[in-house]
Amino acid sequence: MTTPGDDRPTEGTRLQDGAEVGAVIVSEADLQRRITELGAAITADYAGRPPLLVGVLKGAFMFMSDLSRAIALPSEVDFMAVSSYGSATRTSGVVRIVKDLDVDLVDRHVLVVEDIVDSGLTLSYLQRYLLARQPASLEVCALLVKEGQQRTAVDLRYVGFTIPADFVIGYGLDVAERYRNLPAIHDYLGPKP
Ligand code: IMP
Ligand code: MG
């Protein structure tokens, strides 16, 4: 018996092109458990200095949604959208700001919420860009970090999971704008765009 409106796929039967959706790398339960822990750590660390959560669109939208609810503090959220020049699966490190922040960062405790750190070039560009706006503090919470891929030193205060260097999809992460709606992180088996 299924609940009306509940058409979420079970393992092996995915919404779109199941052949491209590989093994679960981080399950829905593990994501939620870890995000609860991250939220508790952030809540303790930022007591008395409410954070401004800055989500990096589009990949971080789902993580931001869950993380913000796991932080028991009077926080604010804002979003930036960036796009990196270069191929779809490898960043060039040259970042274009597609949507800038709406709020002033001066004297704010800014916590950047990122989906995944691969080469680290996107984040290192963003850190320089945001530091120029004179926040009181600037830290990063990245859900995923690809092991051994960083080409630049990035200071990550909070990390959800370190994963192997393969391309992944789901929970906000896409390939050519698809698969963001999968509730877990999966290996991507399709052709690299
Ligand atoms: P970096 O600049 O190489 O660290 O790349 C970071 C950005 O590339 C992330 O914010 C994602 O938008 C994208 N990206 C990197 N790896 C993956 C992946 O495995 N799946 C989906 N997007 C990815
Ligand atoms: Mg991203």
Coordinates of C-alpha atoms and ligand atoms in Angstrom, one line a residue:
M1 CA 0.0 0.0 0.0
T2 CA 1.5 3.3 -1.0
T3 CA 0.6 6.7 0.4
P4 CA -0.9 9.0 -2.2
G5 CA 1.7 11.5 -3.4
D6 CA 4.6 9.4 -2.1
D7 CA 6.3 8.3 -5.3
R8 CA 9.9 8.4 -4.0
P9 CA 11.9 5.6 -5.6
T10 CA 13.3 2.7 -3.6
E11 CA 16.8 1.4 -4.1
G12 CA 17.3 0.2 -7.7
T13 CA 14.2 1.9 -9.1
R14 CA 15.1 5.5 -9.6
L15 CA 13.0 8.3 -11.0
Q16 CA 15.2 9.0 -14.0
D17 CA 17.5 6.9 -16.1
G18 CA 18.3 4.3 -13.4
A19 CA 21.3 3.0 -15.3
E20 CA 23.2 6.2 -14.5
V21 CA 22.5 6.1 -10.8
G22 CA 25.1 4.0 -9.1
A23 CA 25.7 2.7 -5.6
V24 CA 24.8 4.8 -2.6
I25 CA 27.9 6.6 -1.3
V26 CA 26.2 8.3 1.6
S27 CA 22.7 7.1 2.6
E28 CA 19.8 9.3 3.5
A29 CA 20.0 8.1 7.2
D30 CA 23.8 8.8 7.4
L31 CA 23.3 12.3 5.9
Q32 CA 20.6 13.1 8.4
R33 CA 22.6 11.7 11.4
R34 CA 25.7 13.7 10.4
I35 CA 23.8 16.9 9.8
T36 CA 22.3 16.6 13.2
E37 CA 25.9 16.4 14.6
L38 CA 27.1 19.3 12.5
G39 CA 24.1 21.4 13.6
A40 CA 24.9 20.6 17.3
A41 CA 28.6 21.6 16.8
I42 CA 27.7 24.8 15.1
T43 CA 25.0 25.6 17.7
A44 CA 27.7 25.2 20.5
D45 CA 30.4 27.2 18.6
Y46 CA 28.2 30.1 17.6
A47 CA 26.3 30.6 20.9
G48 CA 26.1 34.3 21.5
R49 CA 27.2 35.3 18.0
P50 CA 24.4 34.3 15.6
P51 CA 25.7 33.0 12.2
L52 CA 24.8 34.2 8.8
L53 CA 24.5 31.0 6.7
V54 CA 25.6 31.6 3.1
G55 CA 24.5 28.8 0.8
V56 CA 26.3 28.3 -2.5
L57 CA 23.6 27.6 -5.1
K58 CA 22.5 25.4 -6.6
G59 CA 24.2 22.3 -5.1
A60 CA 23.9 23.3 -1.4
F61 CA 20.2 24.0 -1.4
M62 CA 19.2 20.7 0.2
F63 CA 22.1 20.7 2.7
M64 CA 21.3 24.2 3.6
S65 CA 17.7 23.3 4.2
D66 CA 18.5 20.5 6.6
L67 CA 21.5 22.1 8.2
S68 CA 19.7 25.3 9.0
R69 CA 17.0 23.4 10.8
A70 CA 19.7 21.5 12.9
I71 CA 21.1 24.8 14.2
A72 CA 19.3 25.9 17.3
L73 CA 20.3 29.6 17.1
P74 CA 18.8 32.8 15.8
S75 CA 20.5 32.5 12.4
E76 CA 19.9 34.1 9.1
V77 CA 20.3 32.6 5.6
D78 CA 21.3 34.1 2.3
F79 CA 22.5 32.5 -1.0
M80 CA 25.0 33.1 -3.7
A81 CA 25.1 31.5 -7.1
V82 CA 28.4 30.9 -8.8
S83 CA 29.3 29.2 -12.0
S84 CA 32.8 28.1 -12.9
Y85 CA 34.1 28.3 -16.4
G86 CA 35.3 25.1 -17.9
S87 CA 33.8 21.6 -18.3
A88 CA 30.8 20.5 -16.4
T89 CA 32.6 17.9 -14.2
R90 CA 36.0 19.7 -13.7
T91 CA 36.2 23.2 -12.4
S92 CA 38.6 25.7 -13.9
G93 CA 38.9 27.7 -10.8
V94 CA 37.7 30.8 -12.6
V95 CA 34.4 31.6 -10.9
R96 CA 31.7 33.9 -12.1
I97 CA 29.3 35.4 -9.5
V98 CA 25.8 34.7 -11.0
K99 CA 23.9 35.9 -7.9
D100 CA 25.5 38.0 -5.2
L101 CA 24.4 38.2 -1.5
D102 CA 21.6 40.5 -0.5
V103 CA 23.1 41.4 2.9
D104 CA 26.0 43.4 4.1
L105 CA 28.7 41.2 5.7
V106 CA 30.5 43.8 7.8
D107 CA 30.8 42.5 11.4
R108 CA 28.7 39.4 10.6
H109 CA 29.7 35.8 11.5
V110 CA 29.6 34.2 8.1
L111 CA 29.4 30.4 7.7
V112 CA 29.6 29.3 4.0
V113 CA 27.5 26.2 3.3
E114 CA 29.0 24.2 0.4
D115 CA 27.9 21.0 -1.1
I116 CA 31.2 19.5 -2.2
V117 CA 34.9 20.5 -2.3
D118 CA 36.7 18.9 -5.2
S119 CA 39.8 20.9 -6.3
G120 CA 38.9 23.6 -3.7
L121 CA 39.3 26.3 -6.3
T122 CA 35.7 27.5 -6.2
L123 CA 35.8 27.8 -2.4
S124 CA 39.2 29.5 -2.3
Y125 CA 37.9 32.1 -4.7
L126 CA 34.7 32.6 -2.6
Q127 CA 36.7 32.9 0.6
R128 CA 38.8 35.7 -0.9
Y129 CA 35.7 37.4 -2.3
L130 CA 33.8 37.2 1.0
L131 CA 36.8 38.2 3.2
A132 CA 37.0 41.5 1.2
R133 CA 33.6 42.4 2.7
Q134 CA 35.0 42.5 6.2
P135 CA 32.9 39.9 8.1
A136 CA 33.7 39.5 11.8
S137 CA 34.5 35.8 11.0
L138 CA 34.4 33.5 8.0
E139 CA 34.2 29.7 8.2
V140 CA 33.1 26.9 5.9
C141 CA 30.8 24.0 6.4
A142 CA 31.2 21.5 3.5
L143 CA 29.0 18.4 3.3
L144 CA 31.4 16.4 1.2
V145 CA 35.2 16.6 0.5
K146 CA 36.8 14.5 -2.2
E147 CA 39.8 12.8 -0.9
G148 CA 43.2 13.9 -2.2
Q149 CA 41.8 16.2 -4.9
Q150 CA 42.5 19.6 -3.4
R151 CA 44.8 21.8 -5.5
T152 CA 44.8 24.7 -3.0
A153 CA 44.7 24.8 0.8
V154 CA 41.2 25.5 2.0
D155 CA 40.4 25.9 5.6
L156 CA 37.3 23.8 6.3
R157 CA 35.9 24.2 9.8
Y158 CA 33.1 21.6 9.4
V159 CA 33.1 18.6 7.1
G160 CA 30.3 16.1 6.7
F161 CA 32.0 13.3 4.9
T162 CA 35.3 12.6 3.1
I163 CA 34.5 10.5 0.0
P164 CA 36.5 8.9 -2.8
A165 CA 37.3 11.1 -5.8
D166 CA 34.5 9.8 -8.1
F167 CA 31.8 12.0 -9.5
V168 CA 28.6 11.8 -7.3
I169 CA 25.0 12.9 -7.7
G170 CA 22.0 13.4 -5.5
Y171 CA 21.0 15.5 -2.4
G172 CA 21.5 18.7 -4.4
L173 CA 24.3 17.6 -6.6
D174 CA 23.7 17.3 -10.3
V175 CA 25.0 16.3 -13.6
A176 CA 23.7 18.6 -16.3
E177 CA 21.0 19.8 -13.8
R178 CA 19.6 16.3 -13.2
Y179 CA 19.4 14.1 -10.1
R180 CA 19.4 16.9 -7.5
N181 CA 16.2 15.4 -6.1
L182 CA 17.7 12.0 -5.1
P183 CA 17.5 11.8 -1.3
A184 CA 21.0 10.1 -1.0
I185 CA 24.4 10.7 -2.5
H186 CA 25.1 8.2 -5.3
D187 CA 28.0 7.3 -7.6
Y188 CA 27.3 8.6 -11.2
L189 CA 27.7 5.9 -13.8
G190 CA 26.8 7.8 -16.9
P191 CA 29.1 9.4 -19.5
K192 CA 31.1 12.3 -18.1
P193 CA 29.7 15.4 -19.8
Ligands
IMP1 P1 36.0 22.7 -7.0 O1 36.1 24.1 -7.4 O2 36.8 21.7 -7.9 O3 36.2 22.4 -5.6 O4 34.5 22.2 -7.4 C1 33.4 22.6 -6.6 C2 32.1 22.6 -7.3 O5 32.1 21.7 -8.4 C3 31.1 22.1 -6.3 O6 30.5 23.1 -5.6 C4 30.1 21.4 -7.3 O7 29.2 22.4 -7.7 C5 30.9 20.9 -8.4 N1 31.3 19.5 -8.2 C6 32.5 19.0 -7.9 N2 32.5 17.7 -7.8 C7 31.2 17.3 -8.1 C8 30.5 16.0 -8.1 O8 31.1 14.9 -7.9 N3 29.2 16.0 -8.4 C9 28.5 17.2 -8.6 N4 29.1 18.4 -8.6 C10 30.4 18.4 -8.3
MG2 MG 28.7 23.9 -5.2

